[in-house]
Amino acid sequence: MGWKQDRAEIKRLMAARPDPNGKHGDESQEAQAINAELDRKLRQQPVWRRARALYED
């Protein structure tokens, strides 16, 4: 998958989280599954792309 597709998937996963900003400590199975997939996608990217995906608006 190319970076544009990965970035779109990362943004989709971030929007799909039940607790998007992590302030409420949602530990449901759905939240854990989405966070695990998001973590896996981010770890596949170089560090500079991880930062760009997380902090870019």
Tab-separated table of C-alpha atoms in Angstrom:
chain	number	residue	atom	x	y	z
A	1	MET	CA	0.000	0.000	0.000
A	2	GLY	CA	1.239	3.481	-0.799
A	3	TRP	CA	1.594	6.311	1.682
A	4	LYS	CA	-1.560	8.095	0.493
A	5	GLN	CA	-3.626	4.949	1.004
A	6	ASP	CA	-2.007	4.298	4.384
A	7	ARG	CA	-2.608	7.892	5.474
A	8	ALA	CA	-6.270	7.670	4.440
A	9	GLU	CA	-6.633	4.403	6.374
A	10	ILE	CA	-4.924	5.910	9.447
A	11	LYS	CA	-7.243	8.928	9.335
A	12	ARG	CA	-10.254	6.623	8.953
A	13	LEU	CA	-9.174	4.545	11.951
A	14	MET	CA	-8.524	7.649	14.049
A	15	ALA	CA	-12.011	8.966	13.242
A	16	ALA	CA	-13.592	5.571	14.001
A	17	ARG	CA	-12.275	5.399	17.556
A	18	PRO	CA	-15.056	5.676	20.174
A	19	ASP	CA	-12.815	7.981	22.233
A	20	PRO	CA	-10.928	9.968	19.561
A	21	ASN	CA	-8.716	12.031	21.863
A	22	GLY	CA	-8.150	9.332	24.505
A	23	LYS	CA	-9.325	11.524	27.381
A	24	HIS	CA	-12.105	9.226	28.550
A	25	GLY	CA	-10.104	5.999	28.818
A	26	ASP	CA	-12.469	3.949	26.678
A	27	GLU	CA	-11.233	0.369	26.995
A	28	SER	CA	-14.059	-1.407	25.161
A	29	GLN	CA	-13.204	-4.302	22.860
A	30	GLU	CA	-14.042	-2.136	19.842
A	31	ALA	CA	-11.715	0.645	21.010
A	32	GLN	CA	-8.918	-1.845	21.716
A	33	ALA	CA	-9.289	-3.446	18.271
A	34	ILE	CA	-9.232	-0.090	16.476
A	35	ASN	CA	-6.267	1.139	18.533
A	36	ALA	CA	-4.355	-2.095	17.859
A	37	GLU	CA	-4.909	-1.771	14.105
A	38	LEU	CA	-3.979	1.918	14.212
A	39	ASP	CA	-0.830	1.114	16.165
A	40	ARG	CA	0.120	-1.602	13.661
A	41	LYS	CA	-0.373	0.785	10.726
A	42	LEU	CA	1.670	3.533	12.384
A	43	ARG	CA	4.538	1.200	13.293
A	44	GLN	CA	4.892	0.250	9.632
A	45	GLN	CA	5.683	3.884	8.768
A	46	PRO	CA	8.998	5.714	9.181
A	47	VAL	CA	9.171	7.995	12.243
A	48	TRP	CA	8.693	11.206	10.276
A	49	ARG	CA	5.540	9.813	8.671
A	50	ARG	CA	4.166	8.718	12.041
A	51	ALA	CA	4.545	12.242	13.363
A	52	ARG	CA	2.990	13.673	10.221
A	53	ALA	CA	-0.007	11.350	10.477
A	54	LEU	CA	-0.561	12.068	14.156
A	55	TYR	CA	0.031	15.810	14.277
A	56	GLU	CA	-1.054	17.008	10.860
A	57	ASP	CA	-4.526	18.562	10.689
